[in-house]
mmCIF file of C-alpha atoms and ligand atoms in Angstrom:
data_model
loop_
_atom_site.group_PDB
_atom_site.id
_atom_site.type_symbol
_atom_site.label_atom_id
_atom_site.label_comp_id
_atom_site.label_asym_id
_atom_site.label_seq_id
_atom_site.Cartn_x
_atom_site.Cartn_y
_atom_site.Cartn_z
ATOM 1 C CA MET A 1 131.925 -145.047 -59.277
ATOM 2 C CA THR A 2 130.690 -141.891 -57.280
ATOM 3 C CA LEU A 3 127.865 -142.925 -54.754
ATOM 4 C CA PRO A 4 124.663 -140.282 -55.406
ATOM 5 C CA ILE A 5 124.684 -138.548 -52.493
ATOM 6 C CA GLU A 6 121.592 -139.978 -52.031
ATOM 7 C CA GLN A 7 123.109 -143.790 -51.053
ATOM 8 C CA LEU A 8 125.767 -140.946 -48.589
ATOM 9 C CA GLN A 9 122.418 -140.314 -47.197
ATOM 10 C CA GLU A 10 121.369 -144.188 -46.563
ATOM 11 C CA GLN A 11 124.809 -145.245 -45.606
ATOM 12 C CA GLY A 12 125.067 -142.140 -42.612
ATOM 13 C CA ARG A 13 121.405 -143.628 -41.344
ATOM 14 C CA GLU A 14 122.313 -146.806 -41.030
ATOM 15 C CA ASP A 15 125.691 -146.213 -39.544
ATOM 16 C CA THR A 16 124.092 -143.854 -36.661
ATOM 17 C CA HIS A 17 121.375 -146.612 -36.900
ATOM 18 C CA ASP A 18 123.436 -149.712 -35.926
ATOM 19 C CA HIS A 19 126.706 -148.302 -34.317
ATOM 20 C CA ALA A 20 128.118 -151.653 -33.142
ATOM 21 C CA HIS A 21 127.428 -153.468 -36.868
ATOM 22 C CA ARG A 22 130.726 -152.129 -38.686
ATOM 23 C CA ALA A 23 132.715 -154.375 -35.444
ATOM 24 C CA ARG A 24 129.840 -158.146 -36.318
ATOM 25 C CA ARG A 25 130.267 -157.520 -39.903
ATOM 26 C CA PRO A 26 132.055 -160.427 -40.563
ATOM 27 C CA GLN A 27 135.497 -160.199 -43.388
ATOM 28 C CA ALA A 28 135.908 -162.629 -45.557
ATOM 29 C CA VAL A 29 140.194 -163.699 -44.407
ATOM 30 C CA SER A 30 142.807 -162.417 -46.051
ATOM 31 C CA ARG A 31 145.866 -164.002 -47.241
ATOM 32 C CA ASN A 32 147.844 -160.193 -46.598
ATOM 33 C CA ILE A 33 149.737 -161.362 -43.534
ATOM 34 C CA LYS A 34 149.964 -157.314 -43.601
ATOM 35 C CA ASP A 35 145.903 -156.951 -42.685
ATOM 36 C CA ARG A 36 146.597 -157.995 -38.898
ATOM 37 C CA THR A 37 146.731 -156.731 -36.176
ATOM 38 C CA LEU A 38 149.187 -158.107 -33.787
ATOM 39 C CA ALA A 39 146.916 -159.534 -31.450
ATOM 40 C CA GLU A 40 145.057 -161.288 -34.515
ATOM 41 C CA LEU A 41 148.556 -162.519 -35.653
ATOM 42 C CA ALA A 42 148.889 -163.785 -31.911
ATOM 43 C CA GLU A 43 145.364 -165.520 -31.761
ATOM 44 C CA TRP A 44 146.625 -167.356 -35.450
ATOM 45 C CA PHE A 45 149.642 -168.807 -33.832
ATOM 46 C CA ALA A 46 147.380 -169.659 -30.454
ATOM 47 C CA THR A 47 145.760 -171.693 -33.479
ATOM 48 C CA GLN A 48 148.812 -173.505 -33.924
ATOM 49 C CA GLY A 49 149.491 -173.694 -30.929
ATOM 50 C CA GLU A 50 152.151 -170.962 -30.786
ATOM 51 C CA PRO A 51 153.103 -168.044 -28.321
ATOM 52 C CA PRO A 52 151.344 -164.633 -28.793
ATOM 53 C CA PHE A 53 156.067 -163.953 -29.027
ATOM 54 C CA ARG A 54 155.962 -165.085 -32.681
ATOM 55 C CA ALA A 55 153.947 -161.818 -33.532
ATOM 56 C CA ARG A 56 155.737 -159.199 -32.322
ATOM 57 C CA GLN A 57 158.952 -161.411 -33.801
ATOM 58 C CA VAL A 58 156.822 -161.352 -37.356
ATOM 59 C CA PHE A 59 155.829 -157.752 -36.266
ATOM 60 C CA GLN A 60 159.589 -156.187 -36.115
ATOM 61 C CA TRP A 61 160.345 -158.615 -39.590
ATOM 62 C CA LEU A 62 157.237 -156.724 -41.163
ATOM 63 C CA TYR A 63 158.018 -153.187 -40.411
ATOM 64 C CA GLN A 64 161.736 -152.678 -39.095
ATOM 65 C CA ARG A 65 162.999 -155.223 -41.349
ATOM 66 C CA GLY A 66 161.074 -154.983 -44.150
ATOM 67 C CA ALA A 67 161.792 -158.840 -44.921
ATOM 68 C CA THR A 68 160.451 -159.976 -48.543
ATOM 69 C CA ASP A 69 160.497 -163.280 -47.891
ATOM 70 C CA PHE A 70 159.198 -165.932 -44.720
ATOM 71 C CA GLU A 71 162.660 -167.107 -45.236
ATOM 72 C CA GLN A 72 164.979 -164.072 -43.954
ATOM 73 C CA MET A 73 162.049 -164.626 -40.947
ATOM 74 C CA THR A 74 165.418 -166.533 -38.570
ATOM 75 C CA ASN A 75 163.845 -166.609 -35.312
ATOM 76 C CA LEU A 76 161.249 -168.673 -36.008
ATOM 77 C CA ALA A 77 162.191 -171.832 -36.642
ATOM 78 C CA LYS A 78 162.339 -173.861 -40.186
ATOM 79 C CA PRO A 79 159.108 -175.796 -40.070
ATOM 80 C CA LEU A 80 157.011 -172.191 -38.627
ATOM 81 C CA ARG A 81 158.196 -170.864 -41.168
ATOM 82 C CA ARG A 82 157.080 -172.920 -43.846
ATOM 83 C CA LEU A 83 153.345 -173.145 -42.114
ATOM 84 C CA LEU A 84 152.991 -168.738 -42.109
ATOM 85 C CA ALA A 85 154.284 -169.346 -46.101
ATOM 86 C CA GLU A 86 151.310 -172.441 -46.517
ATOM 87 C CA HIS A 87 148.973 -169.280 -44.178
ATOM 88 C CA PHE A 88 149.392 -166.042 -45.967
ATOM 89 C CA GLU A 89 151.010 -163.642 -48.237
ATOM 90 C CA LEU A 90 153.746 -160.769 -47.999
ATOM 91 C CA GLY A 91 151.157 -158.668 -49.782
ATOM 92 C CA ALA A 92 153.852 -156.676 -50.909
ATOM 93 C CA LEU A 93 153.282 -153.889 -53.135
ATOM 94 C CA GLY A 94 154.357 -153.436 -57.168
ATOM 95 C CA ARG A 95 155.959 -150.059 -58.051
ATOM 96 C CA ALA A 96 154.266 -149.316 -61.463
ATOM 97 C CA ARG A 97 156.133 -146.159 -61.538
ATOM 98 C CA VAL A 98 158.026 -143.859 -59.691
ATOM 99 C CA LEU A 99 158.407 -140.214 -59.794
ATOM 100 C CA ARG A 100 161.203 -137.719 -58.614
ATOM 101 C CA SER A 101 160.644 -134.208 -58.360
ATOM 102 C CA ALA A 102 162.980 -131.730 -58.448
ATOM 103 C CA ASP A 103 161.880 -130.116 -54.884
ATOM 104 C CA GLY A 104 163.264 -133.808 -53.444
ATOM 105 C CA SER A 105 159.399 -135.766 -53.034
ATOM 106 C CA LEU A 106 158.960 -138.894 -54.339
ATOM 107 C CA LYS A 107 155.109 -139.897 -55.497
ATOM 108 C CA TYR A 108 154.674 -143.405 -56.154
ATOM 109 C CA ALA A 109 152.095 -145.254 -58.266
ATOM 110 C CA PHE A 110 151.649 -148.706 -56.673
ATOM 111 C CA ALA A 111 150.520 -152.113 -58.038
ATOM 112 C CA LEU A 112 147.802 -153.738 -56.438
ATOM 113 C CA ALA A 113 147.501 -157.888 -55.923
ATOM 114 C CA ASP A 114 144.356 -157.125 -58.661
ATOM 115 C CA GLY A 115 146.196 -154.145 -61.154
ATOM 116 C CA ARG A 116 144.375 -151.306 -59.538
ATOM 117 C CA GLU A 117 146.723 -148.689 -58.319
ATOM 118 C CA VAL A 118 147.291 -146.867 -56.236
ATOM 119 C CA GLU A 119 149.169 -143.155 -55.762
ATOM 120 C CA SER A 120 151.818 -141.221 -51.906
ATOM 121 C CA VAL A 121 153.787 -139.568 -52.009
ATOM 122 C CA LEU A 122 156.822 -138.892 -49.961
ATOM 123 C CA MET A 123 158.229 -135.769 -48.887
ATOM 124 C CA PRO A 124 161.776 -135.497 -47.676
ATOM 125 C CA ASN A 125 163.340 -133.092 -45.123
ATOM 126 C CA ALA A 126 166.570 -132.384 -43.554
ATOM 127 C CA THR A 127 166.580 -134.497 -40.170
ATOM 128 C CA HIS A 128 162.805 -136.746 -41.501
ATOM 129 C CA HIS A 129 160.078 -137.467 -44.523
ATOM 130 C CA THR A 130 156.209 -137.097 -44.233
ATOM 131 C CA LEU A 131 154.785 -140.284 -46.839
ATOM 132 C CA CYS A 132 151.348 -139.194 -48.198
ATOM 133 C CA VAL A 133 149.145 -141.915 -48.367
ATOM 134 C CA SER A 134 145.983 -143.285 -49.502
ATOM 135 C CA THR A 135 143.312 -144.723 -48.262
ATOM 136 C CA GLN A 136 140.756 -146.279 -51.483
ATOM 137 C CA VAL A 137 141.313 -146.344 -55.153
ATOM 138 C CA GLY A 138 139.230 -142.845 -55.827
ATOM 139 C CA CYS A 139 136.932 -141.414 -54.323
ATOM 140 C CA ALA A 140 133.587 -142.018 -53.897
ATOM 141 C CA MET A 141 133.151 -137.622 -52.427
ATOM 142 C CA GLY A 142 133.205 -135.815 -55.609
ATOM 143 C CA CYS A 143 134.710 -133.088 -54.657
ATOM 144 C CA ASP A 144 135.015 -130.216 -57.269
ATOM 145 C CA PHE A 145 138.735 -129.447 -56.730
ATOM 146 C CA CYS A 146 140.104 -132.746 -56.878
ATOM 147 C CA MET A 147 141.842 -134.962 -59.714
ATOM 148 C CA THR A 148 140.561 -138.858 -57.836
ATOM 149 C CA GLY A 149 137.453 -137.057 -57.266
ATOM 150 C CA ARG A 150 137.023 -136.827 -60.571
ATOM 151 C CA MET A 151 137.468 -141.220 -60.926
ATOM 152 C CA GLY A 152 134.759 -142.043 -58.294
ATOM 153 C CA LEU A 153 135.596 -144.758 -56.770
ATOM 154 C CA VAL A 154 137.052 -147.769 -57.522
ATOM 155 C CA ARG A 155 137.355 -150.079 -54.320
ATOM 156 C CA ASN A 156 138.597 -149.315 -51.078
ATOM 157 C CA LEU A 157 142.118 -150.188 -49.839
ATOM 158 C CA THR A 158 142.896 -153.605 -47.388
ATOM 159 C CA PRO A 159 144.580 -152.524 -44.287
ATOM 160 C CA GLY A 160 147.894 -154.561 -45.104
ATOM 161 C CA GLU A 161 147.489 -152.605 -48.899
ATOM 162 C CA ILE A 162 147.347 -149.040 -46.798
ATOM 163 C CA VAL A 163 150.046 -149.696 -44.302
ATOM 164 C CA GLY A 164 152.076 -152.041 -47.296
ATOM 165 C CA GLN A 165 152.437 -148.261 -48.785
ATOM 166 C CA VAL A 166 154.722 -147.285 -45.813
ATOM 167 C CA VAL A 167 156.289 -150.243 -45.720
ATOM 168 C CA GLU A 168 157.591 -149.859 -49.746
ATOM 169 C CA ALA A 169 158.054 -146.301 -49.386
ATOM 170 C CA ALA A 170 160.268 -147.064 -46.054
ATOM 171 C CA ARG A 171 162.606 -148.798 -48.211
ATOM 172 C CA ASP A 172 164.078 -145.912 -50.306
ATOM 173 C CA VAL A 173 164.649 -143.413 -47.140
ATOM 174 C CA ASP A 174 168.238 -143.275 -46.329
ATOM 175 C CA GLU A 175 170.411 -144.740 -44.255
ATOM 176 C CA GLY A 176 169.941 -142.351 -41.125
ATOM 177 C CA LYS A 177 166.735 -141.155 -42.080
ATOM 178 C CA PHE A 178 162.977 -141.768 -41.027
ATOM 179 C CA ILE A 179 159.739 -141.827 -42.000
ATOM 180 C CA ARG A 180 158.325 -139.984 -38.696
ATOM 181 C CA ASN A 181 154.981 -138.627 -40.189
ATOM 182 C CA VAL A 182 152.369 -140.507 -41.927
ATOM 183 C CA VAL A 183 149.283 -137.814 -43.694
ATOM 184 C CA PHE A 184 145.807 -139.347 -44.562
ATOM 185 C CA MET A 185 146.462 -137.037 -46.905
ATOM 186 C CA GLY A 186 146.510 -139.200 -50.886
ATOM 187 C CA MET A 187 143.341 -140.831 -53.042
ATOM 188 C CA GLY A 188 140.133 -141.814 -51.004
ATOM 189 C CA GLU A 189 138.141 -140.688 -47.937
ATOM 190 C CA PRO A 190 139.852 -142.633 -44.610
ATOM 191 C CA LEU A 191 136.577 -142.381 -42.989
ATOM 192 C CA HIS A 192 134.972 -143.613 -46.217
ATOM 193 C CA ASN A 193 136.616 -147.003 -45.566
ATOM 194 C CA TYR A 194 136.396 -147.602 -41.533
ATOM 195 C CA ARG A 195 137.348 -150.032 -40.685
ATOM 196 C CA ALA A 196 140.485 -151.086 -42.675
ATOM 197 C CA LEU A 197 141.857 -146.964 -41.953
ATOM 198 C CA VAL A 198 141.655 -148.131 -37.327
ATOM 199 C CA LYS A 199 143.250 -152.111 -38.740
ATOM 200 C CA ALA A 200 145.683 -150.102 -41.202
ATOM 201 C CA ILE A 201 146.351 -146.578 -37.534
ATOM 202 C CA ASP A 202 146.738 -150.235 -34.947
ATOM 203 C CA ILE A 203 149.600 -151.389 -37.477
ATOM 204 C CA LEU A 204 151.230 -148.276 -37.530
ATOM 205 C CA ARG A 205 151.249 -147.326 -34.308
ATOM 206 C CA GLU A 206 152.675 -151.179 -32.959
ATOM 207 C CA ASP A 207 155.391 -151.090 -31.247
ATOM 208 C CA MET A 208 157.101 -153.635 -32.465
ATOM 209 C CA GLY A 209 156.172 -152.141 -35.199
ATOM 210 C CA PHE A 210 157.117 -149.210 -37.103
ATOM 211 C CA GLY A 211 156.244 -147.612 -33.283
ATOM 212 C CA PHE A 212 153.993 -144.267 -35.198
ATOM 213 C CA SER A 213 153.231 -141.587 -31.723
ATOM 214 C CA ALA A 214 150.253 -140.723 -32.241
ATOM 215 C CA ARG A 215 151.024 -137.134 -32.669
ATOM 216 C CA ARG A 216 152.815 -138.132 -36.243
ATOM 217 C CA VAL A 217 149.452 -140.160 -37.487
ATOM 218 C CA THR A 218 147.442 -137.391 -39.443
ATOM 219 C CA VAL A 219 143.380 -138.407 -40.869
ATOM 220 C CA SER A 220 142.610 -135.770 -43.404
ATOM 221 C CA THR A 221 138.669 -135.508 -43.292
ATOM 222 C CA SER A 222 136.045 -133.822 -45.842
ATOM 223 C CA GLY A 223 133.494 -133.848 -43.722
ATOM 224 C CA LEU A 224 132.300 -137.806 -42.296
ATOM 225 C CA VAL A 225 130.263 -136.423 -39.442
ATOM 226 C CA PRO A 226 129.291 -140.380 -38.104
ATOM 227 C CA GLN A 227 131.967 -141.358 -38.864
ATOM 228 C CA LEU A 228 133.868 -139.002 -36.755
ATOM 229 C CA ARG A 229 131.493 -139.300 -34.152
ATOM 230 C CA TRP A 230 133.053 -143.151 -34.069
ATOM 231 C CA PHE A 231 136.892 -142.533 -34.215
ATOM 232 C CA ALA A 232 136.255 -139.808 -30.889
ATOM 233 C CA GLN A 233 134.237 -143.230 -29.614
ATOM 234 C CA ASP A 234 137.197 -145.257 -30.569
ATOM 235 C CA ARG A 235 139.761 -143.311 -29.543
ATOM 236 C CA VAL A 236 141.344 -143.638 -32.265
ATOM 237 C CA ARG A 237 144.870 -142.437 -31.947
ATOM 238 C CA ALA A 238 145.667 -140.088 -34.309
ATOM 239 C CA GLN A 239 145.416 -136.191 -35.378
ATOM 240 C CA LEU A 240 143.065 -135.053 -37.279
ATOM 241 C CA ALA A 241 142.535 -132.931 -39.359
ATOM 242 C CA ILE A 242 139.360 -131.652 -41.865
ATOM 243 C CA SER A 243 139.185 -130.020 -45.248
ATOM 244 C CA LEU A 244 136.867 -126.859 -44.439
ATOM 245 C CA ASN A 245 137.781 -125.289 -47.541
ATOM 246 C CA ALA A 246 134.553 -122.618 -47.597
ATOM 247 C CA THR A 247 132.490 -120.468 -44.739
ATOM 248 C CA THR A 248 129.514 -120.628 -45.982
ATOM 249 C CA ASP A 249 127.104 -123.728 -46.924
ATOM 250 C CA ALA A 250 126.136 -122.451 -50.144
ATOM 251 C CA VAL A 251 130.191 -122.445 -52.334
ATOM 252 C CA ARG A 252 130.528 -125.459 -49.313
ATOM 253 C CA SER A 253 128.105 -127.510 -51.276
ATOM 254 C CA ARG A 254 128.971 -126.258 -54.257
ATOM 255 C CA LEU A 255 132.930 -127.083 -54.187
ATOM 256 C CA MET A 256 132.236 -130.746 -51.308
ATOM 257 C CA PRO A 257 129.264 -132.706 -52.359
ATOM 258 C CA VAL A 258 129.153 -133.718 -48.767
ATOM 259 C CA ASN A 259 128.247 -131.026 -47.647
ATOM 260 C CA ARG A 260 124.327 -131.213 -48.884
ATOM 261 C CA ARG A 261 124.383 -133.729 -46.623
ATOM 262 C CA TRP A 262 126.538 -132.749 -43.189
ATOM 263 C CA ASN A 263 127.333 -129.010 -43.397
ATOM 264 C CA ILE A 264 128.805 -126.660 -41.390
ATOM 265 C CA ALA A 265 126.888 -126.686 -38.828
ATOM 266 C CA ALA A 266 127.112 -130.767 -38.351
ATOM 267 C CA LEU A 267 130.104 -130.914 -39.257
ATOM 268 C CA LEU A 268 132.165 -128.249 -36.407
ATOM 269 C CA GLU A 269 129.801 -129.497 -33.527
ATOM 270 C CA ALA A 270 130.836 -132.394 -33.573
ATOM 271 C CA CYS A 271 134.315 -131.490 -34.404
ATOM 272 C CA ARG A 272 133.215 -129.876 -30.854
ATOM 273 C CA GLU A 273 133.157 -132.562 -29.523
ATOM 274 C CA PHE A 274 135.872 -134.059 -29.903
ATOM 275 C CA PRO A 275 137.944 -135.029 -27.646
ATOM 276 C CA VAL A 276 141.703 -133.199 -28.820
ATOM 277 C CA GLU A 277 144.261 -133.985 -26.926
ATOM 278 C CA HIS A 278 146.739 -132.187 -24.390
ATOM 279 C CA ARG A 279 148.745 -130.514 -27.039
ATOM 280 C CA SER A 280 147.488 -131.437 -30.367
ATOM 281 C CA ARG A 281 145.143 -129.352 -32.358
ATOM 282 C CA ILE A 282 142.064 -130.299 -34.539
ATOM 283 C CA THR A 283 143.500 -128.303 -38.190
ATOM 284 C CA PHE A 284 141.321 -126.963 -41.185
ATOM 285 C CA GLU A 285 142.430 -127.081 -44.579
ATOM 286 C CA TYR A 286 140.568 -124.638 -46.361
ATOM 287 C CA ILE A 287 142.202 -124.751 -49.630
ATOM 288 C CA LEU A 288 142.634 -120.522 -51.871
ATOM 289 C CA ILE A 289 140.778 -120.200 -54.476
ATOM 290 C CA GLN A 290 140.573 -116.867 -56.502
ATOM 291 C CA GLY A 291 137.216 -115.656 -56.640
ATOM 292 C CA VAL A 292 135.489 -118.389 -54.945
ATOM 293 C CA THR A 293 136.877 -119.061 -51.230
ATOM 294 C CA ASP A 294 140.127 -116.833 -50.880
ATOM 295 C CA ASP A 295 137.947 -112.964 -49.978
ATOM 296 C CA LEU A 296 138.923 -111.426 -47.000
ATOM 297 C CA ALA A 297 134.602 -111.816 -45.624
ATOM 298 C CA ASP A 298 135.928 -115.441 -45.757
ATOM 299 C CA ALA A 299 138.157 -115.103 -43.819
ATOM 300 C CA ARG A 300 136.392 -113.283 -40.789
ATOM 301 C CA ARG A 301 134.091 -115.796 -41.224
ATOM 302 C CA LEU A 302 136.330 -118.312 -40.396
ATOM 303 C CA VAL A 303 137.692 -116.891 -37.391
ATOM 304 C CA LYS A 304 134.085 -116.500 -36.192
ATOM 305 C CA LEU A 305 132.882 -120.321 -37.862
ATOM 306 C CA LEU A 306 136.235 -121.552 -35.693
ATOM 307 C CA HIS A 307 135.839 -119.387 -32.631
ATOM 308 C CA GLY A 308 136.628 -121.720 -29.501
ATOM 309 C CA LEU A 309 137.906 -124.585 -31.129
ATOM 310 C CA LYS A 310 141.430 -126.275 -29.945
ATOM 311 C CA CYS A 311 142.174 -125.302 -33.465
ATOM 312 C CA LYS A 312 144.623 -124.539 -36.709
ATOM 313 C CA VAL A 313 143.986 -124.154 -40.577
ATOM 314 C CA ASN A 314 146.450 -124.958 -42.418
ATOM 315 C CA LEU A 315 146.315 -122.340 -46.014
ATOM 316 C CA ILE A 316 146.347 -124.127 -49.545
ATOM 317 C CA PRO A 317 146.333 -122.640 -52.450
ATOM 318 C CA PHE A 318 144.662 -124.673 -55.096
ATOM 319 C CA ASN A 319 146.915 -126.464 -57.082
ATOM 320 C CA ALA A 320 145.706 -126.775 -60.797
ATOM 321 C CA THR A 321 144.093 -129.407 -62.465
ATOM 322 C CA PRO A 322 144.207 -130.371 -66.295
ATOM 323 C CA ASP A 323 141.234 -128.644 -68.083
ATOM 324 C CA SER A 324 139.556 -126.757 -64.416
ATOM 325 C CA ALA A 325 138.107 -122.968 -64.439
ATOM 326 C CA TYR A 326 139.679 -122.373 -61.407
ATOM 327 C CA GLN A 327 142.549 -120.405 -59.940
ATOM 328 C CA ALA A 328 145.359 -119.975 -57.356
ATOM 329 C CA PRO A 329 145.290 -116.438 -55.773
ATOM 330 C CA PRO A 330 148.539 -114.555 -56.125
ATOM 331 C CA LEU A 331 150.522 -115.647 -52.676
ATOM 332 C CA GLU A 332 150.626 -112.141 -52.079
ATOM 333 C CA HIS A 333 146.975 -112.280 -51.169
ATOM 334 C CA VAL A 334 147.219 -116.037 -49.761
ATOM 335 C CA GLN A 335 150.011 -113.703 -47.047
ATOM 336 C CA ALA A 336 147.182 -110.873 -46.804
ATOM 337 C CA PHE A 337 144.519 -113.689 -46.499
ATOM 338 C CA GLN A 338 147.005 -115.955 -43.507
ATOM 339 C CA GLN A 339 147.459 -112.111 -41.653
ATOM 340 C CA ALA A 340 143.722 -112.024 -42.235
ATOM 341 C CA LEU A 341 143.407 -114.754 -39.554
ATOM 342 C CA LEU A 342 146.025 -113.643 -37.467
ATOM 343 C CA GLU A 343 145.479 -110.504 -36.536
ATOM 344 C CA ARG A 344 142.614 -112.365 -35.514
ATOM 345 C CA GLY A 345 144.337 -115.107 -32.708
ATOM 346 C CA LEU A 346 143.858 -118.059 -34.863
ATOM 347 C CA LEU A 347 146.683 -119.671 -35.708
ATOM 348 C CA ALA A 348 147.615 -119.971 -39.398
ATOM 349 C CA THR A 349 150.104 -121.335 -41.685
ATOM 350 C CA VAL A 350 150.510 -121.716 -46.201
ATOM 351 C CA ARG A 351 150.871 -125.249 -47.578
ATOM 352 C CA LEU A 352 152.904 -124.698 -50.427
ATOM 353 C CA SER A 353 152.438 -128.731 -51.967
ATOM 354 C CA LYS A 354 155.929 -130.241 -52.594
ATOM 355 C CA GLY A 355 156.041 -132.121 -55.919
ATOM 356 C CA GLN A 356 154.552 -130.275 -58.580
ATOM 357 C CA ASP A 357 155.605 -130.538 -60.720
ATOM 358 C CA ILE A 358 155.449 -133.934 -61.001
ATOM 359 C CA GLN A 359 151.173 -134.243 -60.135
ATOM 360 C CA ALA A 360 151.974 -135.067 -56.532
ATOM 361 C CA ALA A 361 150.463 -132.414 -55.063
ATOM 362 C CA CYS A 362 147.271 -132.073 -53.415
ATOM 363 C CA GLY A 363 144.249 -132.776 -54.722
ATOM 364 C CA GLN A 364 146.575 -134.037 -58.550
ATOM 365 C CA LEU A 365 146.904 -137.661 -57.346
ATOM 366 C CA VAL A 366 144.865 -139.674 -59.842
ATOM 367 C CA VAL A 367 145.373 -143.507 -61.754
ATOM 368 C CA GLY A 368 145.050 -145.100 -64.603
ATOM 369 C CA GLU A 369 142.174 -144.103 -67.738
ATOM 370 C CA ARG A 370 140.064 -144.173 -65.508
ATOM 371 C CA ARG A 371 138.942 -139.977 -65.512
ATOM 372 C CA ARG A 372 135.706 -139.635 -65.771
ATOM 373 C CA PRO A 373 134.770 -136.296 -67.913
ATOM 374 C CA LEU A 374 135.175 -133.282 -66.603
ATOM 375 C CA PRO A 375 131.941 -131.899 -65.653
ATOM 376 C CA GLY A 376 130.006 -129.310 -66.952
ATOM 377 C CA ARG A 377 130.525 -127.669 -64.199
ATOM 378 C CA HIS A 378 131.911 -123.957 -63.175
ATOM 379 C CA PRO A 379 133.159 -121.872 -60.407
ATOM 380 C CA ALA A 380 130.721 -119.011 -59.807
ATOM 381 C CA THR A 381 132.612 -115.808 -59.157
HETATM 382 N N1 SAH B 1 140.371 -137.217 -48.072
HETATM 383 C C1 SAH B 1 140.749 -136.473 -47.315
HETATM 384 C C2 SAH B 1 142.224 -136.733 -47.554
HETATM 385 C C3 SAH B 1 142.443 -136.666 -49.373
HETATM 386 S S1 SAH B 1 142.454 -134.749 -50.231
HETATM 387 C C4 SAH B 1 140.127 -135.258 -47.277
HETATM 388 O O1 SAH B 1 139.789 -134.651 -48.611
HETATM 389 O O2 SAH B 1 140.481 -134.416 -46.097
HETATM 390 C C5 SAH B 1 144.113 -133.754 -49.135
HETATM 391 C C6 SAH B 1 143.393 -132.360 -49.034
HETATM 392 O O3 SAH B 1 143.907 -132.092 -50.417
HETATM 393 C C7 SAH B 1 141.913 -132.072 -48.568
HETATM 394 O O4 SAH B 1 142.377 -130.910 -48.202
HETATM 395 C C8 SAH B 1 142.196 -131.325 -51.002
HETATM 396 O O5 SAH B 1 140.981 -129.861 -49.517
HETATM 397 C C9 SAH B 1 143.032 -130.559 -50.297
HETATM 398 N N2 SAH B 1 143.336 -130.716 -52.257
HETATM 399 C C10 SAH B 1 142.240 -131.488 -53.494
HETATM 400 N N3 SAH B 1 142.799 -131.341 -53.786
HETATM 401 C C11 SAH B 1 143.395 -129.863 -54.367
HETATM 402 C C12 SAH B 1 143.466 -128.963 -55.248
HETATM 403 N N4 SAH B 1 143.178 -129.123 -56.718
HETATM 404 N N5 SAH B 1 144.178 -128.213 -54.644
HETATM 405 C C13 SAH B 1 144.404 -128.144 -53.406
HETATM 406 N N6 SAH B 1 144.860 -128.806 -52.264
HETATM 407 C C14 SAH B 1 143.685 -129.719 -52.853
HETATM 408 FE FE1 SF4 B 2 137.843 -137.589 -51.841
HETATM 409 FE FE2 SF4 B 2 139.654 -135.715 -49.985
HETATM 410 FE FE3 SF4 B 2 139.272 -135.923 -53.060
HETATM 411 FE FE4 SF4 B 2 137.232 -135.020 -51.926
HETATM 412 S S1 SF4 B 2 139.126 -133.926 -51.934
HETATM 413 S S2 SF4 B 2 137.257 -135.814 -53.976
HETATM 414 S S3 SF4 B 2 137.055 -136.300 -50.545
HETATM 415 S S4 SF4 B 2 140.394 -137.352 -51.694
#
């Protein structure tokens, strides 16, 4: 269910006061081997009297060779393979549905062990692919323009369920190509599932596994300010994208309830404190909704708001969602908005979403029958 904004406030307060508690909170022991970081797996091997390099071997099997059975791990002795199978499961995700778009992108609905589903989108390019992954079933943030938001939060994904989406999609990539980028822009608010997110990134970046570089992993957030600070303090090696989507608190609060807790000024202050690595920038995603966010005065305000930040803007024309009263502006207006930013020295690109014909574009991911009735809200004109 969607968290009422008061509960989000509670969570924010608790989290800021006890920064360390997130590391201390005891975790349920999981049988999914993909929930373990390399260090955790090496620790487990140590308890079995095995050297740490066993964990590296297992990582290679899981993430470089896509093992589907412990028996395939032939550089481990038979008794060790049996021991692994007794303690762990491979945590394979089921393929509930796979849809192919006319533009070549694939939308997966993956079945989780408890029967829930999440979606991932694989977007091909001439030489490489980008995979958009989910971090939660549903989302608590309730953004007005987003289908996932209408589901409410069903549950968090575990690190293994996040990483598992990459493992499964990688099976469909042609020989000679590879998934170069992972973007946390699927279902859910990544920073609302902070610990699992950080672990998943740790696993994905591991050289013995997929070996994603920090430049190739992007986390997109609606703006949970305390978690954004943890992300900086913990030096998580990933690119940051912020769904800004509006230039005034009045409009942003209407579109994104999270803004009622952490407004634009608070969010941008956290962004200014964020350590942006050499040669990298924060991406600000900005949804263009006709008559709501696309005024040229918004473009001018955006330039002012982002002044001095090492950043770029990614303009996303609104993708249609069923029964929504919102519309994307015409393409010429999108270009005029982009031009207004460029003229003022703000780097801006337009994201023409892929997979619209299969409802795989930004904001269109929703699974199952848990759709909430539409809120009675209408965009102000
Ligand atoms: N929860 C995270 C990541 C997933 S949403 C976040 O909000 O950042 C990924 C992007 O899709 C966000 O920038 C969001 O603003 C955008 N989006 C959501 N619904 C959309 C829609 N209907 N049309 C266009 N973009 C949308
Ligand atoms: Fe959640 Fe992002 Fe959708 Fe907002 S835009 S409801 S934060 S997934």
